[in-house]
Amino acid sequence: MRAHSKILLRFAAMAILASSLGGCSFLGMNIGLGQMSEKECMMRAMYFESNRSSADGMLAVGTVVMNRKNDPRYPKSVCGVVGQKNQFAQGVLSRPMTDSGAILASQVAEQVLRGARHPGVQDAQHFHTAGLRFPYNNMFYVLEAGGNEFYEKRDPRSGRLL
């Protein structure tokens, strides 16, 4: 019974600690068990998808997130877009950000959420690792930045966005 009591006490202490951290924030990230802010979701997408290579690459990724958010076919929130299954890096919303790239991601996320966009991305809603090629004829490439190639999906016959 003693081991069981110790486990319950530890669990209670962890729950109290987590609830007390609920209002804390660092670089715009919620610490504790609360829901992630739009800024944190944007930071995470840019951090994990741009290879933390440059502000330019992060801005391009952020622009894609916002292009999707503004399209009725996608969720209406940054976290909804970033959290869509099989759309962004695995674990994008749960893996730790472990280097100084998080600081740059925080700065660029703030800019994107205030309206900054990468002009080269245009209306693109998709990207993949630079250097990969796929046999589809509806991928219209518009930019390479941050280790990624950004593209619009277009009807090959009419040239209209899909």
mmCIF file of C-alpha atoms in Angstrom:
data_model
loop_
_atom_site.group_PDB
_atom_site.id
_atom_site.type_symbol
_atom_site.label_atom_id
_atom_site.label_comp_id
_atom_site.label_asym_id
_atom_site.label_seq_id
_atom_site.Cartn_x
_atom_site.Cartn_y
_atom_site.Cartn_z
ATOM 1 C CA MET A 1 0.000 0.000 0.000
ATOM 2 C CA ARG A 2 2.901 2.359 0.667
ATOM 3 C CA ALA A 3 4.190 2.191 -2.941
ATOM 4 C CA HIS A 4 0.674 2.934 -4.186
ATOM 5 C CA SER A 5 0.427 5.982 -1.887
ATOM 6 C CA LYS A 6 3.772 7.314 -3.090
ATOM 7 C CA ILE A 7 2.663 6.999 -6.696
ATOM 8 C CA LEU A 8 -0.563 8.869 -5.947
ATOM 9 C CA LEU A 9 1.351 11.624 -4.141
ATOM 10 C CA ARG A 10 3.777 12.005 -7.045
ATOM 11 C CA PHE A 11 0.899 12.126 -9.536
ATOM 12 C CA ALA A 12 -0.881 14.784 -7.462
ATOM 13 C CA ALA A 13 2.303 16.862 -7.192
ATOM 14 C CA MET A 14 2.858 16.680 -10.952
ATOM 15 C CA ALA A 15 -0.753 17.687 -11.612
ATOM 16 C CA ILE A 16 -0.458 20.689 -9.286
ATOM 17 C CA LEU A 17 2.844 21.733 -10.887
ATOM 18 C CA ALA A 18 1.435 21.405 -14.413
ATOM 19 C CA SER A 19 -1.661 23.411 -13.555
ATOM 20 C CA SER A 20 0.443 26.146 -12.000
ATOM 21 C CA LEU A 21 2.443 26.449 -15.231
ATOM 22 C CA GLY A 22 -0.665 26.829 -17.386
ATOM 23 C CA GLY A 23 -0.318 30.592 -17.713
ATOM 24 C CA CYS A 24 3.440 30.684 -18.281
ATOM 25 C CA SER A 25 4.878 31.519 -21.663
ATOM 26 C CA PHE A 26 8.327 31.480 -23.235
ATOM 27 C CA LEU A 27 8.925 32.750 -26.801
ATOM 28 C CA GLY A 28 5.152 32.737 -27.260
ATOM 29 C CA MET A 29 4.902 29.054 -26.330
ATOM 30 C CA ASN A 30 2.510 27.869 -23.643
ATOM 31 C CA ILE A 31 4.263 25.809 -20.989
ATOM 32 C CA GLY A 32 2.157 23.226 -19.241
ATOM 33 C CA LEU A 33 -0.888 21.305 -20.344
ATOM 34 C CA GLY A 34 -2.758 24.158 -22.049
ATOM 35 C CA GLN A 35 -3.619 24.356 -25.728
ATOM 36 C CA MET A 36 -0.880 25.645 -28.038
ATOM 37 C CA SER A 37 -1.095 29.204 -29.271
ATOM 38 C CA GLU A 38 -1.299 30.004 -32.987
ATOM 39 C CA LYS A 39 2.216 31.401 -32.678
ATOM 40 C CA GLU A 40 3.603 28.179 -31.239
ATOM 41 C CA CYS A 41 1.975 26.085 -33.959
ATOM 42 C CA MET A 42 3.416 28.426 -36.617
ATOM 43 C CA MET A 43 6.848 28.343 -34.952
ATOM 44 C CA ARG A 44 6.835 24.566 -34.905
ATOM 45 C CA ALA A 45 5.882 24.263 -38.575
ATOM 46 C CA MET A 46 8.644 26.671 -39.572
ATOM 47 C CA TYR A 47 11.216 25.149 -37.204
ATOM 48 C CA PHE A 48 10.737 21.545 -38.313
ATOM 49 C CA GLU A 49 9.965 22.128 -41.994
ATOM 50 C CA SER A 50 12.573 24.738 -42.963
ATOM 51 C CA ASN A 51 15.551 22.842 -41.534
ATOM 52 C CA ARG A 52 16.103 25.968 -39.419
ATOM 53 C CA SER A 53 18.228 27.175 -42.294
ATOM 54 C CA SER A 54 17.093 30.743 -42.781
ATOM 55 C CA ALA A 55 14.449 33.344 -42.077
ATOM 56 C CA ASP A 56 13.648 33.204 -45.810
ATOM 57 C CA GLY A 57 12.844 29.479 -45.653
ATOM 58 C CA MET A 58 10.811 29.907 -42.475
ATOM 59 C CA LEU A 59 8.850 32.775 -44.003
ATOM 60 C CA ALA A 60 8.082 30.611 -47.040
ATOM 61 C CA VAL A 61 6.760 27.774 -44.848
ATOM 62 C CA GLY A 62 4.702 30.268 -42.816
ATOM 63 C CA THR A 63 3.220 31.665 -46.025
ATOM 64 C CA VAL A 64 2.087 28.180 -47.079
ATOM 65 C CA VAL A 65 0.440 27.679 -43.675
ATOM 66 C CA MET A 66 -1.432 30.982 -44.053
ATOM 67 C CA ASN A 67 -2.388 30.207 -47.681
ATOM 68 C CA ARG A 68 -3.965 26.980 -46.463
ATOM 69 C CA LYS A 69 -5.654 28.672 -43.502
ATOM 70 C CA ASN A 70 -7.319 31.100 -45.904
ATOM 71 C CA ASP A 71 -8.584 28.319 -48.210
ATOM 72 C CA PRO A 72 -12.007 26.809 -47.369
ATOM 73 C CA ARG A 73 -10.651 23.295 -48.043
ATOM 74 C CA TYR A 74 -8.363 23.514 -44.996
ATOM 75 C CA PRO A 75 -8.902 24.157 -41.281
ATOM 76 C CA LYS A 76 -9.527 27.762 -40.240
ATOM 77 C CA SER A 77 -6.726 27.997 -37.664
ATOM 78 C CA VAL A 78 -2.942 27.811 -37.822
ATOM 79 C CA CYS A 79 -2.923 24.916 -35.350
ATOM 80 C CA GLY A 80 -5.615 23.137 -37.367
ATOM 81 C CA VAL A 81 -3.566 23.441 -40.571
ATOM 82 C CA VAL A 82 -0.270 22.425 -38.941
ATOM 83 C CA GLY A 83 -1.909 19.544 -37.092
ATOM 84 C CA GLN A 84 -3.487 17.952 -40.173
ATOM 85 C CA LYS A 85 -2.447 14.337 -40.466
ATOM 86 C CA ASN A 86 0.323 13.575 -42.980
ATOM 87 C CA GLN A 87 0.723 17.206 -44.049
ATOM 88 C CA PHE A 88 3.702 18.401 -42.007
ATOM 89 C CA ALA A 89 6.697 16.742 -40.361
ATOM 90 C CA GLN A 90 5.839 13.857 -38.070
ATOM 91 C CA GLY A 91 5.655 15.054 -34.484
ATOM 92 C CA VAL A 92 5.620 18.722 -35.515
ATOM 93 C CA LEU A 93 3.339 19.599 -32.591
ATOM 94 C CA SER A 94 5.001 17.379 -30.000
ATOM 95 C CA ARG A 95 8.763 17.096 -30.553
ATOM 96 C CA PRO A 96 11.019 19.431 -28.571
ATOM 97 C CA MET A 97 12.668 22.373 -30.292
ATOM 98 C CA THR A 98 16.225 22.012 -29.062
ATOM 99 C CA ASP A 99 18.390 24.688 -30.619
ATOM 100 C CA SER A 100 18.577 28.391 -31.324
ATOM 101 C CA GLY A 101 16.415 27.931 -34.415
ATOM 102 C CA ALA A 102 13.451 28.302 -32.050
ATOM 103 C CA ILE A 103 14.384 31.946 -31.451
ATOM 104 C CA LEU A 104 14.433 32.700 -35.181
ATOM 105 C CA ALA A 105 11.183 30.732 -35.634
ATOM 106 C CA SER A 106 9.571 32.827 -32.894
ATOM 107 C CA GLN A 107 10.598 36.059 -34.596
ATOM 108 C CA VAL A 108 9.446 34.972 -38.054
ATOM 109 C CA ALA A 109 6.180 33.503 -36.710
ATOM 110 C CA GLU A 110 5.394 36.872 -35.161
ATOM 111 C CA GLN A 111 5.968 38.550 -38.535
ATOM 112 C CA VAL A 112 3.783 36.044 -40.409
ATOM 113 C CA LEU A 113 0.949 36.370 -37.915
ATOM 114 C CA ARG A 114 1.161 40.160 -38.382
ATOM 115 C CA GLY A 115 0.766 39.791 -42.166
ATOM 116 C CA ALA A 116 4.257 39.212 -43.595
ATOM 117 C CA ARG A 117 4.336 36.847 -46.587
ATOM 118 C CA HIS A 118 7.071 35.519 -48.825
ATOM 119 C CA PRO A 119 6.382 37.070 -52.252
ATOM 120 C CA GLY A 120 7.913 34.123 -54.098
ATOM 121 C CA VAL A 121 5.453 31.635 -52.591
ATOM 122 C CA GLN A 122 2.494 33.373 -54.238
ATOM 123 C CA ASP A 123 -0.579 31.119 -53.836
ATOM 124 C CA ALA A 124 1.373 27.896 -53.226
ATOM 125 C CA GLN A 125 -0.074 25.579 -50.606
ATOM 126 C CA HIS A 126 2.435 22.767 -50.961
ATOM 127 C CA PHE A 127 6.144 22.079 -50.671
ATOM 128 C CA HIS A 128 8.558 19.193 -50.425
ATOM 129 C CA THR A 129 12.257 18.684 -49.798
ATOM 130 C CA ALA A 130 14.367 20.326 -52.488
ATOM 131 C CA GLY A 131 15.886 17.945 -55.006
ATOM 132 C CA LEU A 132 13.047 15.431 -55.007
ATOM 133 C CA ARG A 133 11.072 14.962 -58.205
ATOM 134 C CA PHE A 134 7.646 13.438 -58.697
ATOM 135 C CA PRO A 135 5.977 12.218 -61.898
ATOM 136 C CA TYR A 136 2.903 14.453 -61.559
ATOM 137 C CA ASN A 137 2.131 17.033 -64.235
ATOM 138 C CA ASN A 138 0.073 19.319 -61.966
ATOM 139 C CA MET A 139 2.967 20.636 -59.843
ATOM 140 C CA PHE A 140 3.913 24.193 -60.828
ATOM 141 C CA TYR A 141 7.066 25.212 -58.935
ATOM 142 C CA VAL A 142 7.327 28.819 -57.773
ATOM 143 C CA LEU A 143 10.231 28.961 -55.297
ATOM 144 C CA GLU A 144 13.092 27.106 -53.649
ATOM 145 C CA ALA A 145 13.905 28.303 -50.123
ATOM 146 C CA GLY A 146 15.013 26.816 -46.828
ATOM 147 C CA GLY A 147 15.730 23.396 -48.304
ATOM 148 C CA ASN A 148 12.235 23.103 -49.795
ATOM 149 C CA GLU A 149 10.589 23.554 -53.165
ATOM 150 C CA PHE A 150 7.227 25.309 -53.096
ATOM 151 C CA TYR A 151 4.572 24.609 -55.679
ATOM 152 C CA GLU A 152 1.018 25.270 -56.721
ATOM 153 C CA LYS A 153 -1.214 22.471 -57.913
ATOM 154 C CA ARG A 154 -2.599 23.448 -61.307
ATOM 155 C CA ASP A 155 -4.728 21.758 -63.906
ATOM 156 C CA PRO A 156 -2.201 20.830 -66.633
ATOM 157 C CA ARG A 157 -4.698 21.668 -69.396
ATOM 158 C CA SER A 158 -6.154 24.964 -68.235
ATOM 159 C CA GLY A 159 -3.393 26.176 -65.914
ATOM 160 C CA ARG A 160 -6.006 26.938 -63.226
ATOM 161 C CA LEU A 161 -5.168 26.403 -59.591
ATOM 162 C CA LEU A 162 -6.502 23.179 -58.122
#
